[in-house]
PDB file of C-alpha atoms in Angstrom:
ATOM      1  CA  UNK A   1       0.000   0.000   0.000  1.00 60.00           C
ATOM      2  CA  UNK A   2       2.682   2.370   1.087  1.00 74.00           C
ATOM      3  CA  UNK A   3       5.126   1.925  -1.809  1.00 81.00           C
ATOM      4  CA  UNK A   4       2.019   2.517  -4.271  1.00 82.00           C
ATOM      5  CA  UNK A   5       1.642   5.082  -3.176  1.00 81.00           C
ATOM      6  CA  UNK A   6       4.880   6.604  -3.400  1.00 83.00           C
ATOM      7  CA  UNK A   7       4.889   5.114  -7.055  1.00 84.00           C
ATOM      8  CA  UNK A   8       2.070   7.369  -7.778  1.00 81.00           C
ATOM      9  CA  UNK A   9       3.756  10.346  -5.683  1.00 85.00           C
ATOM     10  CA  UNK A  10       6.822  10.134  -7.792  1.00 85.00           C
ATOM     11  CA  UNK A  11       4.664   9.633 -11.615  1.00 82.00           C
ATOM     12  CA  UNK A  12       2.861  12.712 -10.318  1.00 83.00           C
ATOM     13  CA  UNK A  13       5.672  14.756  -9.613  1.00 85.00           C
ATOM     14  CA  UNK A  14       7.575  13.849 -13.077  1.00 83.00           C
ATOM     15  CA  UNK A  15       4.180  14.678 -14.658  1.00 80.00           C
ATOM     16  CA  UNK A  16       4.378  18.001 -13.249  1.00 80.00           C
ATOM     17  CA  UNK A  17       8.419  18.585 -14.167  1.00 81.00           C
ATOM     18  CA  UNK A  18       7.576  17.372 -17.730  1.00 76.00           C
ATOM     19  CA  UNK A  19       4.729  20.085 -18.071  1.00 74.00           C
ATOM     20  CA  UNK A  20       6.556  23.206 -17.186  1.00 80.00           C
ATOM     21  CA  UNK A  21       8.537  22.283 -20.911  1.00 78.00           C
ATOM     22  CA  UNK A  22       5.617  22.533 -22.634  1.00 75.00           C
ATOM     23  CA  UNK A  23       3.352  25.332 -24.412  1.00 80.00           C
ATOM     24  CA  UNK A  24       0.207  26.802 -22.943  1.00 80.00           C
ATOM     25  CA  UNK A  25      -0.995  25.977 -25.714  1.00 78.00           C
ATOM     26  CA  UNK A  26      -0.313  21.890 -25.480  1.00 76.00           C
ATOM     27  CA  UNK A  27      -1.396  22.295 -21.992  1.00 75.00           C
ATOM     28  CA  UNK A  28      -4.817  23.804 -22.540  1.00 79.00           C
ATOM     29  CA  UNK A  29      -5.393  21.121 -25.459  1.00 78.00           C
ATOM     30  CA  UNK A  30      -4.537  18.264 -22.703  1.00 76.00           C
ATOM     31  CA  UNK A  31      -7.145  19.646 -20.187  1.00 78.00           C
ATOM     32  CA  UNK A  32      -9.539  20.119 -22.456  1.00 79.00           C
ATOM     33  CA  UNK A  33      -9.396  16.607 -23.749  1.00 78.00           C
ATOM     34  CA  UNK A  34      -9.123  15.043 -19.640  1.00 78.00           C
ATOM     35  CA  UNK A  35     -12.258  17.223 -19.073  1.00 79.00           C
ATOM     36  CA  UNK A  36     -14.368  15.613 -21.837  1.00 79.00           C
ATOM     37  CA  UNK A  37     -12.561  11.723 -20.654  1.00 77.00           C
ATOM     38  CA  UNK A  38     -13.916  12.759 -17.517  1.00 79.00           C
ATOM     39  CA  UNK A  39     -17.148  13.719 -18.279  1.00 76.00           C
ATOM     40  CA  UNK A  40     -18.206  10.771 -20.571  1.00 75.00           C
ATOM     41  CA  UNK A  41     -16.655   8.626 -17.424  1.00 77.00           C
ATOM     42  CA  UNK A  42     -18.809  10.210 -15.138  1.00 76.00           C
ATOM     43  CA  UNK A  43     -22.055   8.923 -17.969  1.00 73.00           C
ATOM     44  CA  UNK A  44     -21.314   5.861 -17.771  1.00 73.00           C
ATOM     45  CA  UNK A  45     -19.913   4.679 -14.090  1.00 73.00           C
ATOM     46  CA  UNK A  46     -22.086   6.074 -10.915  1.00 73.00           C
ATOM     47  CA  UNK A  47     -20.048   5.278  -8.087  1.00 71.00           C
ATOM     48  CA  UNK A  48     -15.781   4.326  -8.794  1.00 70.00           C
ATOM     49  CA  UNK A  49     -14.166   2.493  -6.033  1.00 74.00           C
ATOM     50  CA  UNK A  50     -10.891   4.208  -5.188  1.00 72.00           C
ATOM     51  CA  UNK A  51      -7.916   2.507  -3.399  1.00 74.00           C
ATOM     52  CA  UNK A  52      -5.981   4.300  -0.535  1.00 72.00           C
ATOM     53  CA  UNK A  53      -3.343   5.746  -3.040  1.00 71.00           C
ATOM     54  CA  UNK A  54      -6.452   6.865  -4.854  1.00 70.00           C
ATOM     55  CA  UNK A  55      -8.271   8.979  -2.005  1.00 71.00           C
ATOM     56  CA  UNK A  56      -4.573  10.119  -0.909  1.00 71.00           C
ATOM     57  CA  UNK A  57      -4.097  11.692  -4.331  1.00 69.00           C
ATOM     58  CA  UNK A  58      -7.191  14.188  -3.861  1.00 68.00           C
ATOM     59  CA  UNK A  59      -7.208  14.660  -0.262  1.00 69.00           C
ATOM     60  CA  UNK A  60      -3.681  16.386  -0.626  1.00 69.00           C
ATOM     61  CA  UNK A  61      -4.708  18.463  -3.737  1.00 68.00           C
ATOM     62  CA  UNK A  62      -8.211  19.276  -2.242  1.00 66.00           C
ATOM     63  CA  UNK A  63      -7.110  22.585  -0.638  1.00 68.00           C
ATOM     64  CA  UNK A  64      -5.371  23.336  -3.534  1.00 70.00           C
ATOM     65  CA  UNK A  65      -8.493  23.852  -6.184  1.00 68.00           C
ATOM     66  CA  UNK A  66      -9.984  26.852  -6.342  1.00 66.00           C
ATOM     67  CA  UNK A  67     -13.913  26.484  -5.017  1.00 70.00           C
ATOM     68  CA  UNK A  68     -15.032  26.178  -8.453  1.00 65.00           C
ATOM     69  CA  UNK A  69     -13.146  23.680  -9.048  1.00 65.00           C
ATOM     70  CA  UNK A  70     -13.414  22.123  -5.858  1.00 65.00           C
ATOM     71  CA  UNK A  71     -17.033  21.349  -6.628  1.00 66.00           C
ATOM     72  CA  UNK A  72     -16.954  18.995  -9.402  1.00 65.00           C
ATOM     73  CA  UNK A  73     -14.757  16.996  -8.308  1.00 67.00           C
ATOM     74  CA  UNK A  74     -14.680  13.143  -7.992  1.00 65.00           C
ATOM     75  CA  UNK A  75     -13.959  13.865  -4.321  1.00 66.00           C
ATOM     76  CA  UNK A  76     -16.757  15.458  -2.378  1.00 70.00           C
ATOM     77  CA  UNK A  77     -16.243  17.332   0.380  1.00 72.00           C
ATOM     78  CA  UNK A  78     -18.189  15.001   2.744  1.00 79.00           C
ATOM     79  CA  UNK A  79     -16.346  12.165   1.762  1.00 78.00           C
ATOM     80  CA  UNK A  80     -12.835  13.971   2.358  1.00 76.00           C
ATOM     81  CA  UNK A  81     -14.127  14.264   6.161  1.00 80.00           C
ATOM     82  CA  UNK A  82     -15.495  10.554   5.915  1.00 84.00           C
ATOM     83  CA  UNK A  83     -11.970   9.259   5.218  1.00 78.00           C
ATOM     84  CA  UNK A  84     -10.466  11.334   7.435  1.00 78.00           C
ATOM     85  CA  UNK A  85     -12.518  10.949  10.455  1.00 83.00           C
ATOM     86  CA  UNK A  86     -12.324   6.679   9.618  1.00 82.00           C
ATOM     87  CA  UNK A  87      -8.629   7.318   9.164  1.00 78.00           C
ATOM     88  CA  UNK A  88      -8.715   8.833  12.714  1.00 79.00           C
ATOM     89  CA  UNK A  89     -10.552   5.829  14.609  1.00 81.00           C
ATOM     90  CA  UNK A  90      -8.854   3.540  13.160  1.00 76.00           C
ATOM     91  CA  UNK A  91      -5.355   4.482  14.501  1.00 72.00           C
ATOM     92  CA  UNK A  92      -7.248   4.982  17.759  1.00 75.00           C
ATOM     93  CA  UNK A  93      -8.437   1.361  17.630  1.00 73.00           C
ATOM     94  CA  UNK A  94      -5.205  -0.253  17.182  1.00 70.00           C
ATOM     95  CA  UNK A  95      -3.934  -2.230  20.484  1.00 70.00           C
ATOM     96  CA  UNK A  96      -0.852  -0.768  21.730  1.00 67.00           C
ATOM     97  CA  UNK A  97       2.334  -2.167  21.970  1.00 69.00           C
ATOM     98  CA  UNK A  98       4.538  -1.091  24.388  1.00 71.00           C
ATOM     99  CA  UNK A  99       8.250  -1.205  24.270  1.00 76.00           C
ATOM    100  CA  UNK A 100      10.676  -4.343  26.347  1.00 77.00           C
ATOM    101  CA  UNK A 101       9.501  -8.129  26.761  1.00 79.00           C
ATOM    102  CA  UNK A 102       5.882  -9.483  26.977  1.00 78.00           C
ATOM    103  CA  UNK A 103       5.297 -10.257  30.789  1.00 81.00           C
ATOM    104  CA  UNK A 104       6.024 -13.546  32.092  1.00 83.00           C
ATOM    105  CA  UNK A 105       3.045 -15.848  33.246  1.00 87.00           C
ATOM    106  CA  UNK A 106       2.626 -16.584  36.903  1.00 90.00           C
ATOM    107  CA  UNK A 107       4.157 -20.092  37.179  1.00 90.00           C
ATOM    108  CA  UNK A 108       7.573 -19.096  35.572  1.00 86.00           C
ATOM    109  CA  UNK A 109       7.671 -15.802  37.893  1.00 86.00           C
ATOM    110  CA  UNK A 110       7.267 -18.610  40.683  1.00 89.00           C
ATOM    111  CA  UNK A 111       9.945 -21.389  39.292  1.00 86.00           C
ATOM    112  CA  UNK A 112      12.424 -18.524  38.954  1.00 83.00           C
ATOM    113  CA  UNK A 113      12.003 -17.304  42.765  1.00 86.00           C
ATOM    114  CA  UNK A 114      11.728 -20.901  43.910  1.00 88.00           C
ATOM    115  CA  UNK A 115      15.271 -21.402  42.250  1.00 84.00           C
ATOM    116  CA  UNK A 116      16.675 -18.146  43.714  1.00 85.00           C
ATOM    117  CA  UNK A 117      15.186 -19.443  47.348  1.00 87.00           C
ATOM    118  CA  UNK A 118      16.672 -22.933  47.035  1.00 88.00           C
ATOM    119  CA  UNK A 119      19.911 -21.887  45.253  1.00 84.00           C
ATOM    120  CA  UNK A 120      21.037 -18.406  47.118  1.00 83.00           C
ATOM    121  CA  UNK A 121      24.400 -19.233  46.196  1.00 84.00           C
ATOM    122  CA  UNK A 122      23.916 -19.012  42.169  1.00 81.00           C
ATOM    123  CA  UNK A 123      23.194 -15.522  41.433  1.00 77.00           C
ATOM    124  CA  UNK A 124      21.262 -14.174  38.786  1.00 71.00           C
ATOM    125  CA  UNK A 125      22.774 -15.309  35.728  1.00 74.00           C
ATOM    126  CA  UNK A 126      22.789 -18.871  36.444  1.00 73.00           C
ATOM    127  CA  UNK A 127      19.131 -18.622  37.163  1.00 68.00           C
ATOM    128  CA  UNK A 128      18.035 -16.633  34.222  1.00 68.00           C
ATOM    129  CA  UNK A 129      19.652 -19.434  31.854  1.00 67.00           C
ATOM    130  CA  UNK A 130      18.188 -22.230  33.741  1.00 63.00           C
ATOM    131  CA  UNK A 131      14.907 -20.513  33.305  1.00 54.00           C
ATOM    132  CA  UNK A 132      15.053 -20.147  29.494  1.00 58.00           C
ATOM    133  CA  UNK A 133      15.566 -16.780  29.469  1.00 53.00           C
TER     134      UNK A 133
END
């Protein structure tokens, strides 16, 4: 997921270094033509499904676009919020993990201070690689 997205990151960016060599003229033509691609799209398919690279794409640009713009877009405003706010709870759902060693359970904690009762003589090391540790 991540490295498709920075795939589509870096073809955007050359994109964008390859127009600034070209006319106004050649650039006008090409957004003409997109414009009319995306309208006969937008005919023919009534809801797209867009991947994760897909929404991240927009939800950069969004502030970008003027308001007129902004409207007829394939992005709505709602659903920019939608993403975000799901975006939000999910990181907030995740179980955390803290740092260091999962604790031990009950009956090694006990074997280890049974040794260390019997065995005062043995010191810590010897203990910790009788106990597997």
């Amino acid at each position: 997921m991540g490295l498709r997205l920075l795939y589509l990151i870096f073809c955007r960016l050359l994109g964008c270094l390859l127009l600034l060599g070209r006319s106004t003229a050649a650039n006008s033509a090409e957004i003409l033509a997109l414009r009319h691609e995306v309208a006969v799209l937008r005919r023919q398919i009534k809801r797209p499904r867009l991947s994760w690279a897909d929404r991240a794409v927009p939800s950069a640009l969004a502030r970008q676009l003027p308001p007129a713009l902004r409207r007829h877009r394939l992005v709505t405003r709602g659903a920019l919020l939608t993403w975000h706010r799901r975006m939000v709870r999910w990181k907030w759902h995740q179980t955390p993990t803290g740092p260091g060693r999962p604790p031990l359970s009950e009956e090694i904690a006990a074997l280890i201070q049974r040794l260390a009762r019997d065995n005062p003589t043995w010191g810590y090391v010897r203990i910790h690689d009788i106990s597997g540790g």
